Amino acid sequence: MPTAIPTALPTAIPTALASPITRASVADRRRTSASVVLRSVLEHGPVARSTIARLTGLSPASVTDYCARFARLGLIREAAVPRRSNGVGRPHLPVDLDSSRFVVGGVHVAVPHTTVALLDLRGRVVASRELKHEGAVDPGRVLARAAEGLGALLDATPECRPLGVGFAAGGWVDQKAGTVVEHPLLGWQNVPVRELIRERLADLFQTRPRRPGLLRTKGGTDLPISAGTCGGLPVYVDGHARALVNAERLFGGARGSRSVLHLFVGNVVDAAFATNDEVHHGPRSQAGAIAHLPLGGGTESCGCGRVGCLQAELSERTLCRRARAAGVIAGVNPMHLVRTAADGDPEAVRLLVERSRMTGRAAGLLLDILNPEVVVVTEVGALHREDCLSALREEVGAGRADSVIPTSFPDSVLAVAGGAVALDVLYRDPLTVSPERT
């Protein structure tokens, strides 16, 4: 007798088949929901829970639950003044970020110096220090000094508790591996920066907790122990252009944009691109390497053997060398050139405007390829002079000039870059990053 064919599929799926997919999808949904709730508080706070539910599409009960968790963790607080509703009943109690308790540490390694900083949950710099490189840029010594600098900042601000540390640099930085794969200007290759910073921080902090969940620094500051980090702070690593894209999306002028390009023009010249809230990394995080993009009209010889490569042409080293050759400045700091231009030196103005114009040419090339809604440019002339920004936009072209904006962090861009690496992780997965999580 033939076997009967069931008229309906079973309502239950065997656990062995269902668990991996189901658990992963549930975890992803929870992570996404937690992220959008905290992002809504960041963007709109003080904001009522009912408004968060309307903005996110989550149920009021879910929003209330996530806000209660964030409040217990110390990430948000109820605003002091209740917001009255239009109807009867209890007034709405808006919630806002509690930016008084937690900070993230930031480390940015540039060619001439390292910047260490503490940032609050809104991406604002609480404290920072600039550590000039001494002699050869040995990675072990540079990162040890960075960790010591962070420790000093934390000791000076005992009311702040760190959630983690972000590291950013130019060159090829592998986010997942936590490694600077290659930074030719520093001479770094395959440097395990995440492990080096983590080890140095562990050396600075006593590993025996003073009370449950806390450890004490040599300077006397209590710090939270984060799960999964061997009693130390978690360290996150990324390239500085990608870090600054995330900073612009979270705290800057690109908030709400569906696609963002960031062009960083310093000693290192690189780029990053984000669509739908995701920054493109590519295999081993090689995306954004534009140093050898040929720039029309360039005359500078590059170490690769060609002429007119983007980084060789636009590097701050090249700018300052040209300024010294013209007798405009004597040093290697581009801000000296900016100040000289502000004093009315026509040659200083010409050098800055020309560099900004060529930066606009590079931005135009990237616009042709990626067509983003917003282009954020970090370039010293465009940050400090309207004529430089105008020259940059003119080179991009009238039809697209309005999409080009300077960085939102002109006076703290390097400090923000390091901290933004850790803040991006916080806002993507707030319940995991928080130190008191179970």
XYZ file of C-alpha atoms in Angstrom:
438
model
C 0.000 0.000 0.000
C 1.582 3.335 -0.970
C 2.562 5.743 1.771
C 0.130 8.610 2.193
C 1.447 12.067 1.360
C 0.761 14.513 4.214
C -1.510 17.379 3.288
C 0.437 19.866 5.480
C 3.986 20.313 6.631
C 4.741 19.687 10.304
C 4.364 22.750 12.446
C 7.552 21.971 14.384
C 11.028 21.783 12.856
C 13.542 19.427 14.498
C 15.717 21.340 16.976
C 18.935 20.115 15.400
C 17.950 21.751 12.129
C 16.226 24.859 13.482
C 18.491 26.061 16.294
C 21.506 27.488 14.388
C 19.424 29.577 12.006
C 16.733 30.539 14.502
C 19.108 31.557 17.253
C 21.269 33.560 14.866
C 18.280 35.373 13.367
C 16.833 36.149 16.808
C 20.212 37.464 18.002
C 20.521 39.595 14.860
C 17.046 41.046 15.364
C 17.772 41.872 18.991
C 21.079 43.466 18.071
C 19.452 45.540 15.335
C 16.568 46.599 17.587
C 18.912 47.614 20.402
C 20.998 49.579 17.916
C 18.108 51.514 16.384
C 16.695 52.405 19.804
C 20.012 53.774 21.081
C 20.638 55.553 17.776
C 17.206 57.176 18.070
C 18.096 58.481 21.517
C 21.383 59.785 20.117
C 19.730 61.545 17.179
C 16.547 62.844 18.818
C 17.117 62.913 22.574
C 15.616 64.026 24.815
C 12.895 61.913 23.212
C 9.792 60.147 24.476
C 9.654 56.363 24.295
C 6.445 56.632 22.269
C 8.286 58.749 19.717
C 11.094 56.162 19.517
C 8.468 53.481 18.843
C 6.965 55.589 16.056
C 10.365 56.375 14.513
C 11.672 52.805 14.626
C 8.510 50.792 14.014
C 9.157 48.753 17.155
C 6.379 48.065 19.629
C 6.097 50.394 22.630
C 6.735 47.411 24.909
C 10.010 46.589 23.105
C 11.178 50.188 23.249
C 10.368 50.371 26.951
C 12.310 47.155 27.555
C 15.404 48.321 25.693
C 15.320 51.723 27.374
C 15.116 50.010 30.770
C 18.190 47.921 29.899
C 20.122 50.962 28.704
C 19.164 52.855 31.870
C 20.420 50.003 34.057
C 23.687 50.021 32.132
C 24.019 53.765 32.573
C 23.872 54.581 28.851
C 20.669 56.649 29.046
C 18.721 58.521 31.701
C 15.327 60.114 32.024
C 15.307 63.814 31.243
C 14.770 66.068 34.230
C 11.608 67.748 32.916
C 8.661 65.566 31.789
C 7.152 66.307 28.394
C 3.371 66.787 28.554
C 1.238 64.891 26.060
C -1.695 66.503 24.263
C -4.156 64.236 25.995
C -4.928 63.194 29.524
C -2.940 60.773 31.598
C 0.641 60.600 32.784
C 3.145 62.953 31.109
C 5.751 61.517 28.761
C 9.168 61.120 30.385
C 11.726 61.673 27.631
C 15.025 59.821 27.726
C 18.442 61.057 26.705
C 21.995 59.769 26.555
C 23.831 59.888 29.848
C 27.082 61.372 28.571
C 28.426 62.044 32.054
C 29.408 58.490 33.040
C 31.103 56.689 30.179
C 33.821 57.528 27.689
C 35.740 55.651 25.028
C 39.467 55.950 24.520
C 40.846 56.865 21.128
C 44.301 56.389 19.628
C 45.236 57.824 16.239
C 48.743 57.292 14.905
C 49.788 59.869 12.306
C 53.172 60.336 10.667
C 54.498 63.057 13.014
C 52.633 62.198 16.225
C 50.066 60.083 18.052
C 46.822 61.583 19.355
C 45.174 60.022 22.408
C 41.738 61.153 23.525
C 38.640 60.420 25.571
C 35.256 60.871 23.869
C 31.805 60.885 25.441
C 28.826 58.984 24.017
C 27.992 61.886 21.677
C 31.442 61.794 20.103
C 32.607 64.948 21.864
C 36.239 65.128 22.936
C 36.490 65.191 26.734
C 40.299 65.292 26.884
C 43.174 64.754 24.455
C 46.954 64.790 24.214
C 49.371 64.873 21.299
C 52.459 62.676 21.651
C 55.221 63.556 19.197
C 57.197 60.633 17.820
C 60.722 60.442 19.161
C 63.309 59.158 16.691
C 62.430 55.986 14.784
C 58.709 55.239 14.807
C 58.979 51.864 16.535
C 55.460 50.417 16.808
C 55.997 48.862 20.230
C 57.195 52.112 21.741
C 54.566 54.242 19.960
C 51.707 52.042 21.173
C 53.145 51.761 24.681
C 53.266 55.569 24.923
C 49.705 55.723 23.580
C 48.464 53.355 26.284
C 50.323 55.367 28.922
C 48.792 58.554 27.540
C 45.299 57.079 27.798
C 46.018 56.012 31.355
C 47.085 59.551 32.205
C 43.891 61.000 30.714
C 41.773 58.540 32.698
C 43.629 59.343 35.903
C 42.960 63.035 35.276
C 39.215 62.407 34.774
C 38.303 59.942 37.559
C 34.580 60.558 37.087
C 34.728 58.909 33.629
C 34.600 55.161 33.063
C 35.876 53.772 29.742
C 33.860 51.328 27.653
C 36.707 50.461 25.304
C 39.509 51.797 23.152
C 39.497 52.538 19.438
C 42.609 52.705 17.271
C 42.811 54.367 13.861
C 45.592 55.046 11.378
C 46.120 55.561 7.689
C 47.528 52.970 5.349
C 46.242 49.407 5.140
C 44.529 48.498 8.416
C 42.871 45.084 8.761
C 39.848 45.635 10.988
C 39.127 41.981 11.803
C 42.724 41.019 12.490
C 43.395 44.208 14.455
C 46.570 44.736 12.450
C 48.277 47.525 10.545
C 49.212 45.458 7.515
C 51.177 48.216 5.812
C 51.876 51.876 6.504
C 54.761 52.892 4.222
C 55.228 56.363 5.704
C 55.650 54.922 9.200
C 57.567 51.898 7.981
C 55.078 49.562 9.709
C 54.260 46.109 8.378
C 52.018 43.479 9.986
C 51.901 45.245 13.343
C 49.374 43.579 15.728
C 48.201 46.855 17.204
C 45.164 45.414 18.983
C 47.256 42.919 20.918
C 50.037 45.410 21.648
C 47.650 48.039 23.031
C 45.707 45.453 25.010
C 48.877 44.040 26.552
C 50.176 47.467 27.465
C 46.857 48.458 29.046
C 46.928 45.229 31.059
C 50.402 46.163 32.302
C 49.117 49.552 33.425
C 46.083 48.226 35.307
C 46.187 45.934 38.303
C 44.272 42.776 37.446
C 42.820 42.146 40.914
C 39.464 43.936 41.229
C 39.080 46.392 44.080
C 35.389 45.509 44.140
C 33.306 43.238 41.869
C 33.453 44.322 38.259
C 36.132 46.970 38.719
C 39.890 47.222 38.655
C 42.110 50.047 39.792
C 44.789 51.842 37.779
C 48.149 52.731 39.220
C 46.856 56.270 39.479
C 43.866 55.154 41.543
C 41.043 55.247 38.971
C 38.454 52.440 39.061
C 37.823 50.927 35.630
C 35.184 48.383 34.543
C 36.254 44.891 33.553
C 34.743 44.025 30.176
C 33.771 40.420 29.528
C 35.921 38.502 27.089
C 38.955 40.758 27.380
C 40.959 38.997 30.087
C 40.211 41.643 32.671
C 41.111 44.558 30.416
C 39.428 46.969 28.045
C 38.325 45.804 24.587
C 40.363 47.319 21.763
C 38.910 47.925 18.296
C 40.952 48.761 15.197
C 40.168 50.335 11.812
C 41.486 52.714 9.169
C 41.011 56.389 9.896
C 38.976 57.195 6.765
C 36.460 54.469 7.653
C 36.420 55.623 11.267
C 35.611 59.164 10.176
C 32.797 57.985 7.905
C 31.231 56.379 10.972
C 31.777 59.558 12.991
C 30.049 61.617 10.300
C 27.115 59.181 10.178
C 26.702 59.135 13.950
C 27.540 62.687 15.011
C 28.282 64.814 11.954
C 26.972 66.341 8.775
C 26.317 63.020 7.027
C 23.746 61.838 9.581
C 20.756 60.393 7.735
C 22.532 60.109 4.371
C 22.111 56.822 2.529
C 25.601 56.904 1.002
C 28.711 58.744 2.166
C 32.218 59.075 0.764
C 35.031 60.355 2.943
C 38.244 61.626 1.373
C 41.127 62.096 3.812
C 44.011 64.229 2.560
C 46.848 64.477 5.073
C 50.278 62.912 4.901
C 48.305 59.794 3.987
C 45.650 60.106 1.304
C 42.873 57.528 1.441
C 39.099 57.189 1.249
C 36.131 55.265 2.631
C 32.623 54.619 1.347
C 29.440 53.706 3.236
C 26.006 52.716 1.945
C 22.914 51.972 4.024
C 24.814 52.373 7.291
C 27.554 49.908 6.305
C 31.138 50.930 5.568
C 32.716 48.909 2.783
C 35.883 47.135 3.913
C 36.560 44.555 1.220
C 38.806 41.500 1.694
C 41.256 42.165 4.551
C 39.962 45.738 4.720
C 41.859 46.910 1.650
C 39.050 49.154 0.378
C 39.893 52.850 0.110
C 43.532 52.507 -0.927
C 43.744 55.369 -3.425
C 47.327 56.534 -2.819
C 48.396 55.585 -6.343
C 45.316 56.844 -8.165
C 46.708 58.949 -11.038
C 45.821 62.620 -10.765
C 45.614 64.615 -13.964
C 48.037 67.536 -13.999
C 50.211 66.059 -11.254
C 53.976 66.501 -11.488
C 55.266 64.848 -8.309
C 57.361 61.693 -8.600
C 56.071 58.745 -6.564
C 58.029 55.920 -4.973
C 56.179 53.482 -7.224
C 58.037 54.941 -10.225
C 55.143 56.888 -11.695
C 54.356 60.616 -11.703
C 51.222 62.282 -10.353
C 50.020 59.621 -7.921
C 47.414 61.048 -5.586
C 49.305 60.723 -2.305
C 52.629 61.908 -3.730
C 50.895 64.961 -5.173
C 48.644 65.921 -2.257
C 50.551 64.750 0.807
C 51.155 67.345 3.525
C 54.837 66.468 3.192
C 54.711 67.629 -0.423
C 52.761 70.761 0.503
C 55.243 71.771 3.213
C 58.251 70.970 1.028
C 56.885 73.251 -1.688
C 56.191 75.945 0.907
C 59.755 75.709 2.230
C 61.151 75.876 -1.295
C 59.131 79.072 -1.842
C 60.470 80.542 1.407
C 56.986 80.731 2.939
C 57.540 78.552 6.014
C 60.537 76.876 7.622
C 58.943 73.792 9.212
C 56.833 70.771 8.379
C 53.517 71.761 9.975
C 50.817 72.676 7.422
C 49.054 74.829 10.007
C 52.032 77.189 9.850
C 51.202 77.652 6.169
C 47.536 78.278 7.015
C 48.525 80.970 9.522
C 50.919 82.551 7.039
C 48.121 82.669 4.451
C 45.810 84.234 7.043
C 48.441 86.958 7.497
C 48.099 87.792 3.804
C 51.054 86.016 2.172
C 49.966 85.524 -1.478
C 52.267 82.552 -2.104
C 50.896 80.738 0.921
C 47.374 81.381 -0.335
C 48.287 80.113 -3.809
C 49.791 76.889 -2.480
C 46.762 76.133 -0.326
C 44.199 76.959 -3.013
C 46.031 74.899 -5.624
C 46.177 71.881 -3.328
C 42.466 72.181 -2.544
C 41.728 72.457 -6.250
C 43.600 69.226 -6.936
C 41.783 67.606 -4.008
C 38.555 68.584 -5.733
C 39.818 66.875 -8.879
C 40.336 63.677 -6.875
C 36.912 64.017 -5.259
C 35.369 64.389 -8.698
C 36.959 61.131 -9.856
C 35.580 59.281 -6.839
C 32.175 60.884 -7.341
C 32.118 59.578 -10.907
C 32.796 56.050 -9.673
C 30.646 55.868 -6.519
C 28.024 58.627 -6.898
C 27.403 59.139 -3.158
C 24.854 61.511 -1.686
C 27.486 63.251 0.444
C 31.231 63.682 0.079
C 33.077 64.630 3.266
C 36.576 66.027 2.757
C 39.263 66.319 5.403
C 41.869 68.650 3.897
C 43.618 71.456 5.750
C 42.918 74.244 3.254
C 39.223 73.452 2.837
C 38.819 73.248 6.623
C 40.214 76.708 7.331
C 39.699 78.867 4.230
C 36.575 79.627 2.217
C 38.610 80.257 -0.950
C 40.089 76.766 -0.672
C 36.685 75.152 -0.159
C 35.307 77.136 -3.112
C 38.208 76.013 -5.320
C 37.621 72.399 -4.318
C 33.914 72.604 -5.117
C 34.550 74.377 -8.420
C 36.773 71.508 -9.508
C 34.091 68.977 -8.568
C 31.618 70.807 -10.785
C 28.569 73.016 -10.287
C 26.051 70.191 -10.498
C 27.622 68.266 -7.638
C 29.370 70.932 -5.560
C 26.612 71.093 -2.941
C 27.182 67.449 -2.040
C 30.760 68.212 -0.907
C 31.209 69.288 2.718
C 34.255 69.661 4.984
C 34.637 67.370 7.988
C 32.395 68.111 10.954
C 35.409 67.900 13.290
C 37.883 70.525 12.039
C 39.646 71.016 15.363
C 39.583 67.424 16.596
C 39.515 65.170 13.551
C 42.342 62.856 14.663
C 41.023 62.551 18.209
C 37.557 61.755 16.885
C 38.895 59.166 14.417
C 40.309 56.918 17.130
C 37.323 57.170 19.450
C 34.828 56.693 16.613
C 36.133 53.165 16.037
C 34.920 52.162 19.516
C 31.743 54.258 19.383
C 30.685 52.607 16.127
C 30.859 49.210 17.868
C 28.854 50.567 20.803
C 26.025 51.870 18.627
C 25.911 48.723 16.499
C 25.715 46.347 19.459
C 25.149 48.344 22.657
C 24.189 45.469 24.934
C 27.360 43.521 24.098
C 29.828 46.373 24.433
C 28.534 47.560 27.798
C 30.881 46.465 30.604
C 28.215 45.361 33.083
C 26.550 42.965 30.664
C 25.850 39.445 31.876
